[in-house]
Amino acid sequence: MRTILSDVKGRRFLTKRRVRQMRNVVLGKEINQGLVFKLILYAVLIITSYIYMNPMLKMLVKMVMNVKDLVDPTVTWVPSSIYLGHVAEAWKLLNYENSLMISLFIAVSVAVLHCISCGLAGYALARLDVPFKRTIFFLLMLAFIIPPQVIILPTIMFYTKLGLNGHLVTLILPSIFGFGVKGALFVVIFRQFFMTHSKSLEEAARIDGATALKFYFRVMFPLARPAILVVFLFSFVWTWNDTYYPRMFLSPTGDMPLAMKMTFIDTALGQFIQNGGFPEYVAEPIKMGASFLTILPPVLIYLFAQRYFIESVERTGLVE
Amino acid sequence: MRRKRMLTARSLRKLEGSLFIAPWVFGFIAFLGFPLLFSLYMSFHTVKILPNKVAYDFVGLKFYREIILNSSALYDKLIPYFQEVVLMVPVIVIFALMISILLNQKLYGRFLFRAIFFLPVIFSTGAVLLQFINQGEGNLGFLERFELGGYLDTFLGDSSWAKPVKEVLNHFVLVLWYSGVQILIFLAGLQTISTSAYESARIDGATPWEVFWKITLPAMSPFILLNLIYTVVDMFTFPSNPVIELVNTGNYGFNSALAWIYFFIIIIFLGLVILIYSFMNRRHAKTYA
């Protein structure tokens, strides 16, 4: 009798435990650990990602559609065949090899120079004894919020005076001193990064008799790898995509970087269409192809570096 | 003796510091300070470019008066853009906050999602984005599907807000694309919240909802301010904004004055953002004290 009772009790206890286990799996001990929550999370993320990626996917699809697919309303996502003619056309219009080399040259040199010049300034503001530090920090903030539109006219005048207007060097020159596209932001990033380091390293170096400059390039700069990666990528990408400074400083007939070349495609295509070169709906896939060719190099670099990159951002404390 | 040595050590350190910051200070003077003052100077003058020199005639506040009182350039182009910015900033910051909280959860494939949400930073800065906007990409399609356009027309009437609202809705996805850097900043911020804070809240029986309002949001507060400022600055220095066309038309004095007015508007805008932020912050602190 007793054994039966305890058996029933035990079984009831077992089922109760089973139910609780099941509930734990489905709903979770904490709400954000359960299966339901995870599923909802994934659903939300996947749907938003889809919405987010939609224009990019459309670009990829549109650019490989042939003329027949373009006019066929039943073809929205899956083209009947992959046609690369539009991309080839865009390649020619962009003068791709040439523009690519120019863009690479400018973006890489600006990014490298930004890493050096902004690193020095950021380190000084974070760790060194700088006279008028508060004033300089205020100027830095000012540099961050002043729109380039305010200072563009005098800058053009001075470049003209120096005989540099229209020259590609004008795009690189400011970055030697930590300016150029969002230079102030990079100084802030480096400053944030160097703030997190302990002071003892410097003291040890000082006792050993190292000068600040030597210490910086031997010890601090190599330690700043995450910050360098972040600044390099941001600087590269933003310089790559910038059309404002090239439009202001370069002449519309000379050599120009890819992103700027792209803005000229509209006019070039417009003329083609007017002269009866091809029907209007062909312009769109060519433009999409040009967009694709323009963003391809940074995207490739990003795909290669993104894992390190996002880890680095978290570690640099890209904050404040 | 000892004092003198300390003094030299200190001044040596100052010298080192100056050496490090010197290139930046020189850059500031050459690429920002001087052009800034010169543009201020030009805004009070009529600038004539003659074959061999540039002539400046002092005209005082004439251009400023002209722009603010008589010209439609400012009001026609800038006000609608400001209205758009007013709509976009909260959308971007709130979206970035939500996505970063989702991405901060522990889940498989987190890296993939992070990569996706950060991808637009690679090209949301320039010509490509303009191309997308011109092509009408980034439209969610709900404007037509639910005939929201007509509804908006009756709701907003012909107030000046109708156009900006539609404009923003028309490239809504692209507006979300502006949030790449903001998502990163929020992600970095979320890393600063200690897990023990969450654990103790859970032990005290707080629901996730309460945890969000009482722990996550207050801890994220400085990052929200940072992101607000970053977003506003980003929107106003973005190469597609309408001031560019205005600045590049040849009349140097007039354009400089316009640029300065633009700058002041941005400052006022930033001031307002900070004011609203601190007001909301205080109210939130009161409610959840």
XYZ file of C-alpha atoms in Angstrom:
609
model
C 0.000 0.000 0.000
C 2.653 2.349 1.073
C 4.862 1.543 -1.893
C 2.026 2.167 -4.316
C 1.324 5.521 -2.745
C 4.894 6.632 -2.885
C 5.088 5.352 -6.430
C 2.127 7.487 -7.464
C 3.611 10.433 -5.653
C 6.906 9.844 -7.345
C 5.321 9.650 -10.744
C 3.361 12.794 -10.142
C 6.559 14.439 -9.031
C 8.246 13.184 -12.174
C 5.582 14.537 -14.506
C 5.673 17.836 -12.704
C 9.366 17.996 -13.241
C 8.962 17.019 -16.862
C 6.428 19.775 -17.366
C 8.737 22.283 -15.762
C 11.595 21.126 -17.924
C 9.443 21.438 -20.995
C 8.389 24.878 -19.963
C 11.969 25.837 -19.400
C 12.861 24.769 -22.877
C 9.949 26.559 -24.494
C 9.649 29.682 -22.399
C 12.974 29.614 -20.636
C 13.986 30.079 -17.028
C 14.362 33.697 -17.936
C 12.185 35.017 -20.645
C 15.094 35.766 -22.926
C 16.395 32.211 -22.832
C 13.293 30.373 -24.003
C 12.619 28.924 -27.392
C 9.642 31.187 -28.046
C 11.668 34.271 -27.340
C 14.522 33.077 -29.511
C 12.160 32.352 -32.366
C 10.581 35.772 -32.119
C 14.035 37.321 -31.969
C 15.167 35.472 -35.072
C 11.971 36.355 -36.880
C 12.374 40.034 -36.081
C 16.030 40.023 -37.067
C 15.479 38.132 -40.295
C 12.562 40.325 -41.347
C 14.445 43.537 -40.579
C 17.522 42.218 -42.335
C 15.416 41.468 -45.359
C 13.911 44.952 -45.415
C 17.360 46.343 -44.834
C 18.970 44.374 -47.634
C 16.109 44.833 -50.061
C 17.566 47.781 -52.023
C 20.904 46.008 -52.311
C 19.340 42.802 -53.550
C 17.270 44.754 -56.036
C 20.403 46.415 -57.275
C 22.102 43.078 -57.807
C 19.104 41.625 -59.620
C 18.377 44.626 -61.770
C 21.910 44.980 -62.940
C 22.008 41.499 -64.518
C 18.600 41.644 -66.202
C 18.552 41.726 -69.961
C 16.341 44.055 -71.957
C 13.571 41.481 -72.308
C 13.349 40.959 -68.552
C 13.346 44.667 -67.879
C 10.159 45.280 -69.811
C 8.524 42.050 -68.641
C 6.346 42.882 -65.616
C 6.282 39.242 -64.473
C 9.994 39.298 -63.823
C 10.637 40.995 -60.519
C 13.181 38.923 -58.657
C 14.471 36.106 -60.814
C 15.845 37.132 -64.197
C 15.499 34.567 -66.976
C 19.217 34.745 -67.643
C 22.214 36.555 -66.286
C 23.231 39.329 -68.615
C 26.438 41.192 -67.889
C 26.228 43.712 -70.714
C 24.976 46.512 -68.485
C 27.798 46.017 -66.027
C 30.261 46.088 -68.908
C 28.669 49.308 -70.122
C 28.981 50.803 -66.637
C 32.600 49.651 -66.506
C 33.317 51.566 -69.701
C 31.418 54.680 -68.609
C 33.222 54.767 -65.278
C 36.570 54.333 -66.992
C 36.849 51.736 -64.279
C 40.528 50.755 -64.162
C 41.663 54.354 -64.095
C 39.093 55.630 -61.589
C 39.632 52.595 -59.392
C 43.349 53.243 -59.174
C 42.766 56.914 -58.347
C 40.216 56.055 -55.680
C 42.482 53.417 -54.182
C 45.452 55.746 -54.180
C 43.555 58.563 -52.471
C 41.623 56.453 -49.993
C 44.606 54.369 -48.911
C 46.942 57.328 -48.462
C 44.304 59.321 -46.579
C 43.527 56.356 -44.327
C 47.202 55.734 -43.545
C 47.858 59.408 -42.875
C 44.760 59.642 -40.694
C 45.999 56.732 -38.616
C 49.309 58.493 -38.021
C 48.240 62.103 -37.572
C 45.012 61.473 -35.653
C 46.813 58.882 -33.532
C 49.411 61.441 -32.465
C 46.795 64.063 -31.630
C 44.560 61.565 -29.847
C 47.461 60.272 -27.796
C 48.519 63.788 -26.822
C 44.996 64.660 -25.716
C 44.545 61.440 -23.807
C 47.883 61.025 -22.061
C 50.321 63.876 -22.447
C 50.813 67.195 -20.771
C 49.603 69.575 -23.431
C 49.426 73.315 -22.795
C 45.928 74.715 -23.342
C 44.508 71.222 -23.466
C 40.961 72.361 -22.766
C 41.090 74.926 -25.544
C 42.406 72.345 -27.958
C 39.689 69.945 -26.975
C 37.129 72.650 -27.559
C 38.641 73.306 -30.997
C 38.400 69.591 -31.694
C 34.695 69.607 -30.925
C 34.343 72.673 -33.121
C 36.118 70.859 -35.946
C 33.642 68.032 -35.526
C 30.490 70.117 -35.880
C 31.527 72.767 -38.394
C 29.978 71.783 -41.706
C 32.499 71.699 -44.562
C 30.181 74.004 -46.496
C 31.178 76.913 -44.265
C 34.877 76.771 -45.057
C 34.824 75.430 -48.586
C 35.033 78.745 -50.454
C 38.161 80.124 -48.743
C 39.754 76.685 -49.054
C 39.150 76.679 -52.798
C 40.615 80.163 -53.037
C 43.758 79.106 -51.203
C 44.227 75.999 -53.244
C 43.914 78.151 -56.330
C 46.497 80.531 -54.943
C 48.861 77.642 -54.297
C 48.242 76.431 -57.823
C 46.870 73.163 -56.498
C 43.252 73.523 -57.526
C 42.159 70.598 -59.656
C 44.999 68.473 -58.369
C 44.389 65.159 -56.614
C 46.816 66.194 -53.863
C 44.182 68.589 -52.492
C 42.208 65.589 -51.306
C 45.143 64.102 -49.409
C 46.801 67.215 -48.010
C 44.472 67.867 -45.028
C 44.788 64.302 -43.771
C 48.514 64.814 -43.088
C 47.399 67.077 -40.245
C 44.397 65.078 -39.115
C 41.751 66.856 -41.147
C 39.826 65.861 -44.213
C 36.692 63.720 -44.157
C 35.662 63.422 -40.482
C 39.220 63.837 -39.222
C 38.029 65.195 -35.871
C 36.041 62.031 -35.229
C 39.165 59.918 -35.701
C 41.097 62.005 -33.183
C 38.267 61.407 -30.710
C 38.336 57.660 -31.386
C 42.078 57.486 -30.748
C 41.730 59.632 -27.655
C 39.033 57.322 -26.288
C 41.205 54.334 -26.960
C 44.341 55.707 -25.329
C 42.348 56.839 -22.292
C 41.670 53.213 -21.405
C 45.343 52.288 -21.064
C 47.056 52.194 -17.728
C 49.538 54.874 -16.829
C 52.162 52.452 -15.473
C 53.416 51.537 -18.939
C 54.434 55.105 -19.608
C 56.052 55.536 -16.230
C 58.106 52.422 -16.740
C 59.247 53.697 -20.123
C 60.064 57.079 -18.693
C 62.225 55.520 -15.974
C 63.979 53.583 -18.691
C 64.692 56.909 -20.311
C 62.626 56.538 -23.469
C 61.472 59.726 -25.113
C 57.761 60.147 -25.638
C 58.036 59.887 -29.395
C 60.057 56.696 -29.284
C 57.765 55.252 -26.653
C 54.718 56.132 -28.713
C 55.901 54.512 -31.922
C 57.515 51.514 -30.230
C 54.848 50.705 -27.648
C 51.618 52.643 -27.805
C 51.016 52.700 -31.522
C 51.435 48.936 -31.959
C 49.157 48.434 -28.944
C 46.491 50.544 -30.595
C 45.757 47.954 -33.265
C 41.974 47.883 -32.693
C 41.750 51.665 -32.907
C 43.940 51.715 -35.992
C 41.754 49.133 -37.696
C 38.605 51.097 -36.930
C 40.034 54.425 -38.036
C 41.611 52.943 -41.139
C 38.384 51.332 -42.305
C 36.173 54.317 -41.534
C 38.609 56.730 -43.117
C 39.052 54.547 -46.181
C 35.347 54.051 -46.718
C 34.307 57.628 -46.091
C 37.042 59.032 -48.286
C 36.161 56.484 -50.936
C 32.517 57.534 -50.934
C 33.061 61.237 -50.555
C 31.865 63.277 -53.474
C 31.801 66.652 -51.829
C 35.487 67.529 -51.710
C 36.287 66.063 -55.144
C 33.415 68.025 -56.657
C 34.707 71.222 -55.099
C 38.417 70.767 -55.731
C 38.716 68.785 -58.945
C 37.919 69.932 -62.418
C 35.041 68.089 -64.075
C 37.157 67.051 -67.034
C 40.209 65.646 -65.296
C 40.907 62.463 -63.404
C 38.498 61.783 -60.616
C 37.743 59.105 -58.037
C 35.060 56.508 -58.645
C 32.311 57.913 -56.452
C 32.551 61.243 -58.201
C 32.717 59.641 -61.610
C 29.471 57.930 -60.757
C 27.661 61.197 -60.246
C 28.552 62.093 -63.808
C 26.998 58.957 -65.197
C 23.524 60.449 -64.969
C 24.390 63.242 -67.356
C 26.336 60.964 -69.666
C 23.456 58.526 -69.885
C 20.952 61.319 -70.358
C 22.843 62.454 -73.414
C 23.034 58.914 -74.782
C 19.289 58.524 -74.452
C 18.602 61.858 -76.108
C 20.798 60.927 -79.014
C 18.816 57.722 -79.385
C 21.622 55.517 -78.088
C 19.252 53.223 -76.216
C 15.816 53.338 -74.620
C 15.410 54.980 -71.250
C 14.722 51.880 -69.179
C 18.207 50.607 -69.976
C 19.716 53.503 -68.037
C 18.628 52.103 -64.700
C 20.480 48.783 -64.816
C 23.580 50.597 -66.015
C 23.365 52.947 -63.053
C 22.875 49.980 -60.760
C 25.885 48.313 -62.319
C 27.914 51.461 -61.762
C 26.798 51.606 -58.117
C 27.789 47.996 -57.715
C 31.221 48.524 -59.237
C 31.771 51.575 -57.052
C 30.992 49.885 -53.752
C 32.545 46.546 -54.618
C 36.102 47.236 -53.351
C 35.067 48.594 -49.914
C 32.550 45.777 -49.524
C 35.226 43.202 -50.290
C 37.537 44.773 -47.740
C 34.732 44.882 -45.223
C 33.770 41.244 -45.758
C 37.369 40.347 -45.127
C 37.784 42.548 -42.067
C 34.348 42.721 -40.487
C 34.900 40.141 -37.784
C 37.982 41.885 -36.437
C 36.401 45.180 -37.108
C 33.301 44.796 -34.935
C 35.360 43.232 -32.161
C 37.684 46.202 -32.387
C 34.877 48.697 -32.157
C 33.741 47.088 -28.935
C 37.239 47.189 -27.549
C 38.122 50.710 -28.588
C 35.291 52.073 -26.527
C 34.158 54.147 -29.474
C 32.182 56.192 -27.037
C 31.731 59.605 -25.465
C 67.864 72.392 -6.611
C 65.189 69.740 -6.413
C 62.505 72.171 -7.358
C 64.369 73.319 -10.411
C 64.776 69.778 -11.657
C 61.086 69.079 -11.259
C 60.299 72.213 -13.151
C 62.464 71.201 -16.058
C 60.920 67.742 -16.064
C 57.511 69.299 -16.206
C 58.359 71.686 -18.978
C 60.014 68.842 -20.828
C 56.751 66.932 -20.626
C 54.881 69.979 -21.855
C 57.311 70.243 -24.716
C 56.688 66.617 -25.637
C 52.959 67.173 -25.489
C 53.212 70.240 -27.672
C 55.290 68.302 -30.144
C 52.597 65.658 -30.443
C 49.741 68.071 -30.858
C 51.612 70.547 -33.068
C 50.689 68.983 -36.435
C 47.035 68.948 -35.502
C 47.109 72.548 -34.305
C 48.838 73.586 -37.502
C 46.197 71.668 -39.460
C 43.468 73.364 -37.499
C 44.824 76.790 -38.334
C 45.442 75.975 -41.991
C 42.360 73.927 -42.819
C 39.769 75.214 -40.403
C 40.594 78.260 -38.317
C 41.833 80.520 -41.045
C 39.267 79.511 -43.673
C 36.581 79.952 -41.040
C 37.616 83.491 -40.190
C 38.166 84.293 -43.836
C 34.713 83.085 -44.723
C 33.324 85.279 -41.947
C 35.273 88.183 -43.432
C 33.971 87.450 -46.913
C 30.407 87.289 -45.674
C 30.591 91.017 -44.905
C 32.083 91.873 -48.294
C 31.280 91.753 -51.933
C 33.998 89.615 -53.452
C 35.008 90.399 -57.001
C 37.527 88.189 -58.680
C 39.487 90.356 -61.085
C 42.071 89.042 -63.528
C 45.033 89.787 -61.296
C 43.590 90.173 -57.821
C 40.555 89.760 -55.642
C 38.692 92.889 -54.579
C 36.689 93.107 -51.384
C 34.075 95.821 -50.864
C 32.679 96.113 -47.393
C 28.905 95.823 -47.345
C 28.275 95.060 -43.681
C 25.298 92.893 -42.866
C 23.726 93.325 -46.292
C 23.945 89.662 -47.283
C 22.642 88.459 -43.967
C 19.706 90.801 -44.175
C 19.079 89.792 -47.762
C 19.079 86.076 -46.960
C 16.955 86.282 -43.842
C 14.445 88.873 -45.043
C 14.278 88.878 -48.821
C 15.644 85.691 -50.208
C 13.672 82.535 -50.684
C 16.820 80.431 -51.105
C 17.029 79.629 -47.433
C 13.368 78.967 -46.860
C 12.647 77.002 -50.013
C 15.502 74.566 -49.728
C 16.591 74.429 -46.146
C 13.342 74.388 -44.191
C 12.005 71.208 -45.875
C 15.363 69.576 -45.312
C 15.285 70.540 -41.642
C 11.816 69.094 -41.371
C 13.092 65.871 -42.842
C 15.974 65.837 -40.380
C 13.562 66.391 -37.487
C 11.692 63.277 -38.585
C 14.765 61.209 -39.369
C 16.819 61.739 -36.233
C 14.461 60.014 -33.773
C 13.750 57.229 -36.276
C 17.456 56.541 -36.723
C 18.357 56.661 -33.035
C 15.429 54.523 -31.865
C 15.978 51.981 -34.626
C 19.675 51.801 -33.790
C 18.893 51.292 -30.107
C 16.437 48.489 -30.819
C 18.702 46.688 -33.249
C 21.723 46.965 -30.984
C 19.765 45.478 -28.071
C 18.656 42.594 -30.288
C 22.181 42.075 -31.557
C 23.536 42.112 -28.036
C 21.540 38.979 -27.170
C 23.428 35.757 -27.237
C 22.427 33.951 -30.369
C 23.890 31.882 -33.129
C 24.739 33.802 -36.235
C 25.113 37.025 -34.313
C 28.101 37.943 -36.442
C 26.113 37.505 -39.603
C 23.398 39.869 -38.421
C 25.939 42.377 -37.219
C 27.625 42.281 -40.588
C 24.312 42.896 -42.317
C 23.317 45.815 -40.157
C 26.670 47.428 -40.483
C 27.018 46.920 -44.225
C 25.278 50.180 -45.213
C 28.016 52.182 -43.500
C 30.227 51.066 -46.349
C 28.228 52.932 -48.908
C 25.499 54.928 -47.258
C 27.714 57.962 -47.377
C 27.732 59.034 -50.930
C 26.774 58.907 -54.512
C 25.430 55.384 -54.360
C 22.829 56.301 -51.802
C 21.689 59.224 -53.918
C 21.386 56.845 -56.823
C 19.124 54.614 -54.717
C 17.002 57.550 -53.638
C 16.653 58.720 -57.235
C 15.676 55.250 -58.369
C 12.972 55.114 -55.721
C 14.585 52.183 -53.974
C 14.170 51.922 -50.256
C 10.471 52.423 -50.532
C 8.754 49.924 -48.277
C 5.779 49.977 -50.575
C 3.230 50.442 -47.819
C 2.592 53.970 -48.927
C 0.835 52.666 -52.034
C -0.412 49.394 -50.643
C -2.471 50.982 -47.909
C -3.100 54.189 -49.795
C -1.336 55.958 -47.013
C -0.539 58.825 -49.330
C -4.150 59.904 -49.547
C -4.591 59.474 -45.845
C -1.550 61.593 -45.199
C -2.900 64.253 -47.524
C -6.147 64.554 -45.606
C -4.376 64.340 -42.271
C -1.623 66.821 -42.901
C -3.607 68.854 -45.361
C -1.424 71.252 -47.185
C 0.666 72.040 -44.158
C 4.355 72.288 -44.890
C 4.875 68.902 -43.245
C 3.141 66.844 -45.929
C 6.077 66.826 -48.290
C 8.855 66.040 -45.798
C 6.809 63.241 -44.212
C 6.213 61.645 -47.592
C 9.798 62.142 -48.604
C 11.046 60.342 -45.505
C 8.533 57.516 -45.929
C 9.560 57.201 -49.548
C 13.096 56.274 -48.685
C 12.399 54.847 -45.290
C 14.754 51.900 -45.654
C 17.544 54.251 -46.618
C 16.800 56.315 -43.529
C 17.358 53.145 -41.533
C 20.617 52.726 -43.407
C 22.006 55.839 -41.793
C 22.083 54.032 -38.462
C 25.195 51.887 -38.962
C 27.597 53.908 -36.860
C 24.907 54.529 -34.271
C 24.326 50.791 -33.906
C 28.049 50.349 -33.311
C 28.114 53.077 -30.683
C 25.136 51.533 -28.898
C 26.715 48.071 -29.068
C 29.877 49.453 -27.516
C 27.714 51.142 -24.895
C 25.803 47.969 -24.062
C 29.114 46.285 -23.335
C 29.692 48.758 -20.518
C 26.650 47.554 -18.531
C 27.787 44.898 -16.072
C 26.010 41.562 -16.200
C 25.723 41.572 -12.427
C 23.298 44.478 -12.634
C 21.030 42.369 -14.812
C 21.439 39.314 -12.606
C 20.536 41.102 -9.416
C 17.517 42.665 -11.100
C 16.361 39.220 -12.187
C 16.781 37.830 -8.691
C 14.671 40.678 -7.380
C 11.989 39.519 -9.781
C 12.091 42.342 -12.317
C 10.507 41.573 -15.667
C 12.535 42.168 -18.842
C 10.302 45.149 -19.506
C 11.233 46.713 -16.187
C 14.871 45.790 -16.672
C 14.889 47.677 -19.967
C 13.451 50.846 -18.470
C 15.320 50.754 -15.186
C 18.732 49.415 -16.144
C 19.363 49.406 -19.879
C 17.891 52.778 -20.749
C 19.491 54.805 -17.932
C 22.861 53.195 -18.632
C 22.474 53.973 -22.335
C 21.494 57.549 -21.683
C 24.906 59.116 -22.418
C 25.159 57.043 -25.581
C 21.748 58.219 -26.679
C 22.923 61.808 -26.341
C 26.112 60.996 -28.222
C 24.145 59.349 -30.993
C 21.694 62.223 -31.198
C 24.557 64.655 -31.669
C 26.345 62.398 -34.121
C 23.183 61.882 -36.160
C 22.381 65.575 -36.326
C 25.934 66.464 -37.371
C 25.944 63.642 -39.889
C 22.658 64.718 -41.434
C 23.760 68.314 -41.760
C 27.150 67.610 -43.252
C 25.779 64.952 -45.567
C 26.731 65.572 -49.187
C 23.174 65.393 -50.451
C 21.930 68.272 -48.392
C 20.633 71.253 -50.307
C 23.165 73.790 -49.080
C 25.753 72.424 -51.453
C 23.934 73.686 -54.498
C 23.497 77.028 -52.812
C 27.108 77.420 -51.816
C 28.544 76.648 -55.205
C 27.093 79.404 -57.346
C 29.888 81.914 -57.550
C 28.871 84.830 -55.346
C 31.483 84.390 -52.640
C 30.255 86.984 -50.159
C 26.627 85.968 -50.356
C 27.463 82.277 -50.153
C 29.710 82.750 -47.163
C 26.928 84.557 -45.346
C 24.602 81.703 -46.254
C 27.075 79.146 -44.969
C 27.370 81.000 -41.690
C 23.621 81.200 -41.275
C 23.520 77.488 -41.975
C 26.119 76.915 -39.309
C 24.117 78.903 -36.784
C 20.993 76.951 -37.590
C 22.905 73.729 -36.924
C 24.120 75.076 -33.596
C 20.570 76.043 -32.631
C 19.364 72.633 -33.746
C 22.002 70.903 -31.639
C 21.103 73.091 -28.688
C 17.449 72.120 -29.047
C 18.335 68.429 -29.260
C 20.386 68.639 -26.077
C 17.616 70.587 -24.355
C 14.927 68.068 -25.308
C 17.210 65.241 -24.315
C 17.916 66.630 -20.853
C 14.216 67.327 -20.345
C 13.260 63.757 -21.265
C 16.087 62.412 -19.177
C 14.912 64.256 -16.108
C 11.347 63.120 -16.615
C 12.430 59.548 -17.041
C 14.516 59.747 -13.882
C 11.512 61.083 -12.008
C 9.129 58.399 -13.239
C 11.480 55.554 -12.509
C 13.120 56.890 -9.395
